[in-house]
Short mmCIF file of C-alpha atoms and ligand atoms in Angstrom, two decimals:
data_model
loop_
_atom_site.label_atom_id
_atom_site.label_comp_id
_atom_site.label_asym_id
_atom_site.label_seq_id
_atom_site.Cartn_x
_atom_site.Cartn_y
_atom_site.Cartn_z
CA UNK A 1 -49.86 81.67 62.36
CA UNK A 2 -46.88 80.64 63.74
CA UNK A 3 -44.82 79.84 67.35
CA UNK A 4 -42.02 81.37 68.79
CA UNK A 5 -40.06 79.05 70.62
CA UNK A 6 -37.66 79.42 73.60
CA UNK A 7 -35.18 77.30 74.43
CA UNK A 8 -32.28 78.04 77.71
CA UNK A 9 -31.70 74.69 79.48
CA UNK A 10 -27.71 75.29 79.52
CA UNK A 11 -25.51 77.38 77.91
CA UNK A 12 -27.13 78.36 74.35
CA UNK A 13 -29.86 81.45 74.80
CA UNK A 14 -32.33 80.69 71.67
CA UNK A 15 -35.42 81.39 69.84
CA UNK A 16 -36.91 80.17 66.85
CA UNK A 17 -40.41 81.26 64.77
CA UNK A 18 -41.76 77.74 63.62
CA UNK A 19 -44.92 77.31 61.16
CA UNK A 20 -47.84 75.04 61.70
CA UNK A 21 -46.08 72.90 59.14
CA UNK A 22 -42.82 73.07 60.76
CA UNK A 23 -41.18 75.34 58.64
CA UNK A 24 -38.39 77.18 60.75
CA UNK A 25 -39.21 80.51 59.51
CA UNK A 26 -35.99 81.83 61.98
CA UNK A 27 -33.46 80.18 64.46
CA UNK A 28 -31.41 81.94 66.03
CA UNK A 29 -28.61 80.81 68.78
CA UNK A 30 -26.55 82.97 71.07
CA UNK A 31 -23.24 80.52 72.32
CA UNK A 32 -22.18 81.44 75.54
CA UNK A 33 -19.16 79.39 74.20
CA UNK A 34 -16.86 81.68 74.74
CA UNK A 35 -18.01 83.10 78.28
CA UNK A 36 -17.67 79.66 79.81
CA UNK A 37 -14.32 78.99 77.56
CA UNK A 38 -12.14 80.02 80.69
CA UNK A 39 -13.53 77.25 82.81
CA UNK A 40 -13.60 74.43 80.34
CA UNK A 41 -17.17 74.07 81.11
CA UNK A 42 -20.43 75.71 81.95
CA UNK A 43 -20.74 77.88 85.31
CA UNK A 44 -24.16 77.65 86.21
CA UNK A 45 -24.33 81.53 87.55
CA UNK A 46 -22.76 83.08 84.18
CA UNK A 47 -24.68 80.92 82.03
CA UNK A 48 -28.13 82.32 83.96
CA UNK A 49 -27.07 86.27 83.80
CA UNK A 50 -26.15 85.90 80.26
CA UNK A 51 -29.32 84.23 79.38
CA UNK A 52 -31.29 87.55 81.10
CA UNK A 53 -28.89 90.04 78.91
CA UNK A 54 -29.76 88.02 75.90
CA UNK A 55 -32.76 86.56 75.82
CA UNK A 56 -34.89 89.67 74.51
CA UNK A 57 -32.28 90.46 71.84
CA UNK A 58 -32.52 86.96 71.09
CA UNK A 59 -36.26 86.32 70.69
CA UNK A 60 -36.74 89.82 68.75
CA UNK A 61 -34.17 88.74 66.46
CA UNK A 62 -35.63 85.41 65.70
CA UNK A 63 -39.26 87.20 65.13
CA UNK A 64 -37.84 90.32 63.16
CA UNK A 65 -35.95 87.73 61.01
CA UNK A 66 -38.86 85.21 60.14
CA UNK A 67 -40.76 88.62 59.08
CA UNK A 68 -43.25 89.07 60.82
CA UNK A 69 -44.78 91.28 63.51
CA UNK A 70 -44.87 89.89 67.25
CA UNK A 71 -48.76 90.07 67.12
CA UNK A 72 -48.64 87.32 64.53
CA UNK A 73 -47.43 84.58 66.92
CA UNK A 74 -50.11 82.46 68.00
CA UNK A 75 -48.55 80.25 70.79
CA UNK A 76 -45.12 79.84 72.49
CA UNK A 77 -43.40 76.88 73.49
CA UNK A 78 -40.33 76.57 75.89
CA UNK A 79 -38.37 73.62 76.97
CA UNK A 80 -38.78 73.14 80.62
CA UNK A 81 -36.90 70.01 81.45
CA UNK A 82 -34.13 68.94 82.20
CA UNK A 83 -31.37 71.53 82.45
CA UNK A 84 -29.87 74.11 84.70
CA UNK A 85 -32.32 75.73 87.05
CA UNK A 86 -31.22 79.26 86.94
CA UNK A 87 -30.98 78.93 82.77
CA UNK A 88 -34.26 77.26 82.61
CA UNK A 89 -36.04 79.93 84.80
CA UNK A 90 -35.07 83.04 82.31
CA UNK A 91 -36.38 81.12 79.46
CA UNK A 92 -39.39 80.72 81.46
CA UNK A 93 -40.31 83.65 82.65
CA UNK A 94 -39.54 85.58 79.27
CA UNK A 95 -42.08 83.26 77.42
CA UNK A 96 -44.54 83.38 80.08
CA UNK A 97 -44.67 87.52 80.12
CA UNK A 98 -44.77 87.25 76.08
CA UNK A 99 -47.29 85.16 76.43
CA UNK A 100 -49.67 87.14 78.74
CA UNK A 101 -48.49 89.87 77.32
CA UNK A 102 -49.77 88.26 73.61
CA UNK A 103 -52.80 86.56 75.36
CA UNK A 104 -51.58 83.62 74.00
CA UNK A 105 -50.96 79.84 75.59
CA UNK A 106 -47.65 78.66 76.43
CA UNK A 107 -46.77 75.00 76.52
CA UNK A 108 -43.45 73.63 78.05
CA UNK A 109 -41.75 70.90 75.95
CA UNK A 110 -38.65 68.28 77.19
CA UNK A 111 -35.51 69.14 75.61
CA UNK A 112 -34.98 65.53 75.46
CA UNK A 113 -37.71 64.57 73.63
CA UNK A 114 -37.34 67.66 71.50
CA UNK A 115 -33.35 66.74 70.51
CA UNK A 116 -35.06 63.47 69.13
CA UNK A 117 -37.34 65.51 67.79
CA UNK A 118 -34.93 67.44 64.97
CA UNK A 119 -34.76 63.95 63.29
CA UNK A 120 -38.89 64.62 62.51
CA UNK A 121 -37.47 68.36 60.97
CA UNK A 122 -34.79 67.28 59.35
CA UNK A 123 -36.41 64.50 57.89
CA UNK A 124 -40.44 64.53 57.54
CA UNK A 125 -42.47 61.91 57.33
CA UNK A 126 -39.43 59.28 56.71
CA UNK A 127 -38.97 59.04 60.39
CA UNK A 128 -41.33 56.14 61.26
CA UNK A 129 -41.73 55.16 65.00
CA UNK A 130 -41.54 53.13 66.57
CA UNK A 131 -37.77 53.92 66.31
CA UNK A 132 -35.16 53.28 68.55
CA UNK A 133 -33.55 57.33 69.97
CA UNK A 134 -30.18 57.92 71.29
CA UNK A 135 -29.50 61.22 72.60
CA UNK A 136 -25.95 62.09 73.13
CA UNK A 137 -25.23 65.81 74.71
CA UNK A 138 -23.16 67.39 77.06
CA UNK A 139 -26.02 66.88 80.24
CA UNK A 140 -27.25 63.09 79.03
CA UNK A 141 -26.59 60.33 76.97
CA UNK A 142 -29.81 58.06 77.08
CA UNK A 143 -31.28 55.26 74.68
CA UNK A 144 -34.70 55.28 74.24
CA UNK A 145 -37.77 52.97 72.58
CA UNK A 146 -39.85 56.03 70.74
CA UNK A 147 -43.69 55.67 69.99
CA UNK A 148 -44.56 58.71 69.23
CA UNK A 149 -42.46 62.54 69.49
CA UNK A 150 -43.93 62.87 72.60
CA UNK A 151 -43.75 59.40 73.79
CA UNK A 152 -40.36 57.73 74.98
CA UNK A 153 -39.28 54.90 77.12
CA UNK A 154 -36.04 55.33 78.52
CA UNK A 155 -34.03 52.05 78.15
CA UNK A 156 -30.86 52.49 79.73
CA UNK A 157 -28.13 54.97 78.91
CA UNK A 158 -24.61 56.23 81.10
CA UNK A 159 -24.34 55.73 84.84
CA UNK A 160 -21.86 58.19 85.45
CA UNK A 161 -20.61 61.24 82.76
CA UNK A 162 -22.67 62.08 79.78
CA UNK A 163 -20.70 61.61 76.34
CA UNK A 164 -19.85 65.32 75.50
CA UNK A 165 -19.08 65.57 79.59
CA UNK A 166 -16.47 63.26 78.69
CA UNK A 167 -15.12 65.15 75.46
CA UNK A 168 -15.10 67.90 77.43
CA UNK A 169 -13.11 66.89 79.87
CA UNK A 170 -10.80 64.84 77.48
CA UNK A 171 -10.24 68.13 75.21
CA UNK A 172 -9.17 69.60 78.93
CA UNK A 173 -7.00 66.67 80.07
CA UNK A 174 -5.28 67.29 76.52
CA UNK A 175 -4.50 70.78 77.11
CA UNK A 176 -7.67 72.05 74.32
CA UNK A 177 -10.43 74.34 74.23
CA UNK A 178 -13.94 74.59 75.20
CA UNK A 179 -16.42 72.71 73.96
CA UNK A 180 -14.25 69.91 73.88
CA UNK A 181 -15.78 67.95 71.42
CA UNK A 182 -15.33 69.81 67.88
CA UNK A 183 -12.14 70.11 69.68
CA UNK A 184 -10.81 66.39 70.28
CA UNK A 185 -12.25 65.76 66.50
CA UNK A 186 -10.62 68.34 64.67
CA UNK A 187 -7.24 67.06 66.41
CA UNK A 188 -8.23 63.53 65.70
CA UNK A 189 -8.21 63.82 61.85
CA UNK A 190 -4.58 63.28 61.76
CA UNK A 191 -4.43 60.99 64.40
CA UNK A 192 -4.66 57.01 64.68
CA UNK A 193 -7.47 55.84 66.49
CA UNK A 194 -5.44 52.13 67.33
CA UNK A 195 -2.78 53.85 68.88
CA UNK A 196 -3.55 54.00 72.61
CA UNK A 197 -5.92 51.00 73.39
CA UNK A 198 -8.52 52.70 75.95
CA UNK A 199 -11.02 51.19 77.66
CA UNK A 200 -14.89 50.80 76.49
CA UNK A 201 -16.85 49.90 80.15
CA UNK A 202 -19.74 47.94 80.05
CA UNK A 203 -19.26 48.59 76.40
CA UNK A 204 -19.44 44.40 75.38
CA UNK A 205 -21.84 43.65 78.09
CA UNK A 206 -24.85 42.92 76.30
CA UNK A 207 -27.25 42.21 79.09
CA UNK A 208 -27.50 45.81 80.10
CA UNK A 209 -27.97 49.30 77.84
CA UNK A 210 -26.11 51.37 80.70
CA UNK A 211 -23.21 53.24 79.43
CA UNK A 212 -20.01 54.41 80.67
CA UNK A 213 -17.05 56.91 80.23
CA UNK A 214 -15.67 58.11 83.05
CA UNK A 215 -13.18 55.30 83.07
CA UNK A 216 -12.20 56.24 79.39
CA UNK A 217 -11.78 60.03 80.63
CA UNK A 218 -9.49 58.61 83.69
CA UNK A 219 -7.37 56.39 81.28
CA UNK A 220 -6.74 59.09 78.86
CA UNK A 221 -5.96 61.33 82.27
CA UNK A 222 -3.05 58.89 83.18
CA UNK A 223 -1.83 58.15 79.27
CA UNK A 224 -1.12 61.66 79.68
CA UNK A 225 0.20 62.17 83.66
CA UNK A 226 0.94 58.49 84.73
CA UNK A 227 -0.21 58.38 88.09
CA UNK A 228 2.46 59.32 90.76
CA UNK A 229 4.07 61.53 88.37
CA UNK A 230 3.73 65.09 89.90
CA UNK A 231 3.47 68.24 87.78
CA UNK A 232 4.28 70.13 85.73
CA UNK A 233 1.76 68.49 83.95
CA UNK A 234 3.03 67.00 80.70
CA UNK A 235 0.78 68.65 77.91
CA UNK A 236 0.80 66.38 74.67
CA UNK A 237 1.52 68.06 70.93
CA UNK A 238 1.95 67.70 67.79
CA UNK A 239 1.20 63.11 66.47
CA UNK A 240 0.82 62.17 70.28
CA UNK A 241 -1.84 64.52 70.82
CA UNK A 242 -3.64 63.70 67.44
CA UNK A 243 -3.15 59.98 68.58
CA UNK A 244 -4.93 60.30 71.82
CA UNK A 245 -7.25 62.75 70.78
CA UNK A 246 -8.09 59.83 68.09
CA UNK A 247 -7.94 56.88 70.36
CA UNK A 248 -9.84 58.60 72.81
CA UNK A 249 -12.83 59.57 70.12
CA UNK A 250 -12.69 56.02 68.70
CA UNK A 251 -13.38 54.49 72.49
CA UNK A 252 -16.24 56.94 73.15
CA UNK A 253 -18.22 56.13 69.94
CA UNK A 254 -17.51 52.77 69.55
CA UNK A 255 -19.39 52.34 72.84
CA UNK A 256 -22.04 54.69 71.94
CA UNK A 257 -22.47 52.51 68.80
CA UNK A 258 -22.64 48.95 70.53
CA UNK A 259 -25.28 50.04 72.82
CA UNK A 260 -27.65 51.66 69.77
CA UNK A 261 -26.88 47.95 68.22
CA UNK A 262 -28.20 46.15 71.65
CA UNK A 263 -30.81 48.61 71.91
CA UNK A 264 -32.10 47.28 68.06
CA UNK A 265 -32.00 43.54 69.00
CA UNK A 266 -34.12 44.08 72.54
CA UNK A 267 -36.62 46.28 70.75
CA UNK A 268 -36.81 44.61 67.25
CA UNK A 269 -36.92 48.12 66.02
CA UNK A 270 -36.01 48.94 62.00
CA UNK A 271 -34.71 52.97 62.51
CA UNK A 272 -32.63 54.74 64.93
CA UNK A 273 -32.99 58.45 65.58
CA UNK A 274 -30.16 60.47 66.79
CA UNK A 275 -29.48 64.09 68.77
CA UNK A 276 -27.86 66.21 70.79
CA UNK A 277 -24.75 67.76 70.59
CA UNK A 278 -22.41 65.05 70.33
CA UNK A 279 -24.47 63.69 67.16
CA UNK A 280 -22.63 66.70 65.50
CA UNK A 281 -19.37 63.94 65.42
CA UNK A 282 -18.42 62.78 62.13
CA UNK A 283 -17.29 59.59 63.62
CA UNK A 284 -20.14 58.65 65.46
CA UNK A 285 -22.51 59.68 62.08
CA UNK A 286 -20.70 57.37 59.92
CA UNK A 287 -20.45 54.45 62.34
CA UNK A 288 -24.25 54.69 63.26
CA UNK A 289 -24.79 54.87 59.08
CA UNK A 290 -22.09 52.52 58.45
CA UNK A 291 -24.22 50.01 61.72
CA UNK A 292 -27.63 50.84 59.81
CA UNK A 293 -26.25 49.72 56.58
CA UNK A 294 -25.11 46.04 58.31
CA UNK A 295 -28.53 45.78 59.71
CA UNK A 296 -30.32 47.12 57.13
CA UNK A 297 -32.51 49.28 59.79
CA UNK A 298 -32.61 53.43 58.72
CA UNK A 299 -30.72 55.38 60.66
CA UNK A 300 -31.81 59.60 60.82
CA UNK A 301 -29.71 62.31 62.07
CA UNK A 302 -30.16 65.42 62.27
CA UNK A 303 -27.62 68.18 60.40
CA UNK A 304 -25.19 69.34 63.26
CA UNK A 305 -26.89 72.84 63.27
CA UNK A 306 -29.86 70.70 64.58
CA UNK A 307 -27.79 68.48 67.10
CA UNK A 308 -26.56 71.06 69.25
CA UNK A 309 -28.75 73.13 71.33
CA UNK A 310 -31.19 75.21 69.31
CA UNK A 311 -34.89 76.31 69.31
CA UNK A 312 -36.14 75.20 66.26
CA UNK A 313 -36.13 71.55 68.01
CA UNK A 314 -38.83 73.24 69.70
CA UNK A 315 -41.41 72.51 67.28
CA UNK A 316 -42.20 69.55 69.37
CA UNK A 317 -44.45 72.05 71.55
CA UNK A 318 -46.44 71.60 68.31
CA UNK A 319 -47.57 68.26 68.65
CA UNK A 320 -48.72 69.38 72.28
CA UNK A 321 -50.24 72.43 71.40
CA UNK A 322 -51.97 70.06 68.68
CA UNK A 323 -52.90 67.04 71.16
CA UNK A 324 -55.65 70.02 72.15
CA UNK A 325 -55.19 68.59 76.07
CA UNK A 326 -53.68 70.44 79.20
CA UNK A 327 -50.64 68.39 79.22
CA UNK A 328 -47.62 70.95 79.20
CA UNK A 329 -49.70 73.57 79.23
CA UNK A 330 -48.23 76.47 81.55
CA UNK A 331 -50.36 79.60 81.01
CA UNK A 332 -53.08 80.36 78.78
CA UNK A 333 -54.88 83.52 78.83
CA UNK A 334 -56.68 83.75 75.88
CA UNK A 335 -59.95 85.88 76.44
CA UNK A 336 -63.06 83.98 76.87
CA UNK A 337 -61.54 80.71 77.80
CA UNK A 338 -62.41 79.22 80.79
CA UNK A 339 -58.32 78.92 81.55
CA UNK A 340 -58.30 82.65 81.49
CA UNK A 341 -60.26 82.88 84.40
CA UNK A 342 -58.49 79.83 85.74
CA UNK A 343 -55.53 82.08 85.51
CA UNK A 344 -56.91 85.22 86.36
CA UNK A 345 -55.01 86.59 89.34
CA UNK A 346 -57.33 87.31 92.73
CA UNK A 347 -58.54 90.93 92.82
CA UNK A 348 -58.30 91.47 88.84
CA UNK A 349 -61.75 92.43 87.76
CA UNK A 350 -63.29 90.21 84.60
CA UNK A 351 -61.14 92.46 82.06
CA UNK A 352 -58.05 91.55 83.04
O1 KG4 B 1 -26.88 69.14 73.01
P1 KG4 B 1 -25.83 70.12 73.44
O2 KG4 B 1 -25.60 71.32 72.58
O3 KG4 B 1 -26.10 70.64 74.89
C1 KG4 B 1 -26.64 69.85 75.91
O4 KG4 B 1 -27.87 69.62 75.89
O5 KG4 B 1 -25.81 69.36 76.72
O6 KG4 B 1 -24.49 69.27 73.58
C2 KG4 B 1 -23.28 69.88 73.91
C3 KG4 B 1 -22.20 68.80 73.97
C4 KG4 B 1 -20.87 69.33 74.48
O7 KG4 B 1 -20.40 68.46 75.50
C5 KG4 B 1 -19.99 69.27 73.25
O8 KG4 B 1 -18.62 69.03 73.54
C6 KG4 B 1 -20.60 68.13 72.47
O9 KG4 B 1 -21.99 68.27 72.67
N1 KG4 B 1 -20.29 68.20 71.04
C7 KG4 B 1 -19.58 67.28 70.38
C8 KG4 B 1 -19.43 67.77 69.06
N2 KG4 B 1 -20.08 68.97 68.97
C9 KG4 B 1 -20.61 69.22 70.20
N3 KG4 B 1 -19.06 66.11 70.80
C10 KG4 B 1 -18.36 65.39 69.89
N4 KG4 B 1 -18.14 65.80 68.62
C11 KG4 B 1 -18.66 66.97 68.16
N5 KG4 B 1 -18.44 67.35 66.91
ZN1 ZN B 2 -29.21 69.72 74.55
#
């Protein structure tokens, strides 16, 4: 019997129908890409009403498509933490009612943990811990020593914007669309990554696995409008917009990549997993592969349907569901348990 999952943290609206033995029977996303095009980046408010227009389409989609009946799901799982508060409270509430509604339990799951966790689908039994985990995305870019999928130490990771923050707000600065980051790489291809030399903070400092790249976005800012130089802003085309687009990629992942090399020297580790959205980059797959190959250490990534925000990442809630304790556990009113009663509202009599 299988679990529906639920995932709305930001800006994707999502369900998936997941087997015991992770086989994504149906995933489907609905991008609010376009809504939040406009603004060049997601508006909290829109992203939370779309996610109440959508999120019933969404979830009977997902369960019409992996063929079966709603009756047949046995739990549901929905991510939790961390995201945007008005997003995460649709998702929330949606899987709670389906899940009193199913008299079934519902576990919440970290979207963190479960963007690592798309190496495990993508990959099996391959992926042995303990590995070293980078998640790159538009909300956090964090390195992490991983035990277990449900067990993670956060090492160190950016002090200021979050990697695909930063594309974002480079593909703005350049006069592109929204997200930025297919953006800035499908300009890049033609460009030449040596052709503005940007900076890489904290990049070479090997005594600490912090990050930055809001002084990369700030450089590329004034490559483009030197400061003092008043608008009309000064919108780069044709090979000098390739070239920074390039440059501006090549800074971002080349200090991505020399933290996930620190990160394999402090922890000893032999295998890197990678997610989130900005693990979709061509650039940063090969130099992570072409970094695994000089250190001989595996490196697992996820296809880029499984980097960006989705739901069938959500078969983490598995493993908790399995683990049999409370942990995550948000509602369960299965009849004749004693968390029914536990969650039995006062005044309903002993049917309820
Ligand atoms: O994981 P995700 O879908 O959502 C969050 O949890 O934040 O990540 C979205 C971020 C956006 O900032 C987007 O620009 C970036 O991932 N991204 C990319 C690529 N595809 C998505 N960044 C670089 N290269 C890409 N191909
Ligand atoms: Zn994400």
């Amino acid at each position: 019997m299988p679990l529906l999952t639920i995932e709305t943290t930001c800006d994707e609206t999502a369900a998936a129908v997941i087997s015991r033995g992770r086989d994504v029977l149906a995933s489907v996303v609905a991008s609010q890409e376009k809504l939040h095009a406009r603004w060049r980046g997601v508006v909290p408010e829109l992203a939370s009403r779309a996610h109440v227009e959508r999120i019933l389409p969404v979830i009977d989609e997902a369960v019409s498509r992996a063929g079966i009946g709603k009756d047949a799901i046995e739990a549901v799982g929905v991510a939790v933490r961390p995201g945007l508060v008005g997003s995460l409270l649709v998702g929330l509430a949606a899987g709670k009612a389906i899940a009193a509604a199913l008299r079934v339990p519902i576990v919440g799951y970290d979207h963190i943990l479960a963007h690592l966790y798309a190496c495990r689908l993508a990959h099996g039994a391959a992926v042995k811990d303990p590995c070293v985990g980078l998640v790159a995305s538009g909300g956090h870019t964090s390195l992490f020593h991983v035990h277990g999928p449900l067990d993670a130490t956060r090492l160190g990771g950016t002090i200021d914007d979050a990697a695909g923050e930063a594309f974002d707000k480079a593909a703005s600065i350049l006069g592109l669309g929204y997200p930025g980051g297919p953006e800035i790489e499908r300009v890049a291809a033609g460009g030449n990554p040596r052709a503005h030399r940007l900076p890489r903070p904290l990049a070479n400092d090997r005594d600490r696995l912090d990050m930055s790249f809001s002084g990369l976005k700030t450089a590329l800012r004034y490559r483009v409008r030197p400061p003092g130089i008043e608008p009309p802003p000064l919108v780069p085309t044709g090979q000098d917009l390739a070239d920074l687009a390039a440059s501006f990629q090549q800074a971002a992942i080349d200090t991505i990549v020399a933290k996930v090399d620190l990160a394999l020297d402090r922890t000893g580790c032999s295998a890197v997993m990678v997610g989130g959205g900005v693990a979709a980059n061509r650039l940063l797959r090969e130099s992570l592969e072409a970094l695994g190959r000089r250190r001989r250490v595996a490196v697992f990534v996820p296809p880029p349907s499984l980097c960006t925000d989705n739901a069938a990442m959500g078969a983490i809630a598995w493993e908790r569901l399995e683990r049999g304790d409370d942990d995550g556990l948000l509602l369960d009113v299965r009849p004749g348990t004693d968390r029914a009663a536990a969650n039995r509202p006062a005044g309903l009599g002993p049917s309820a």
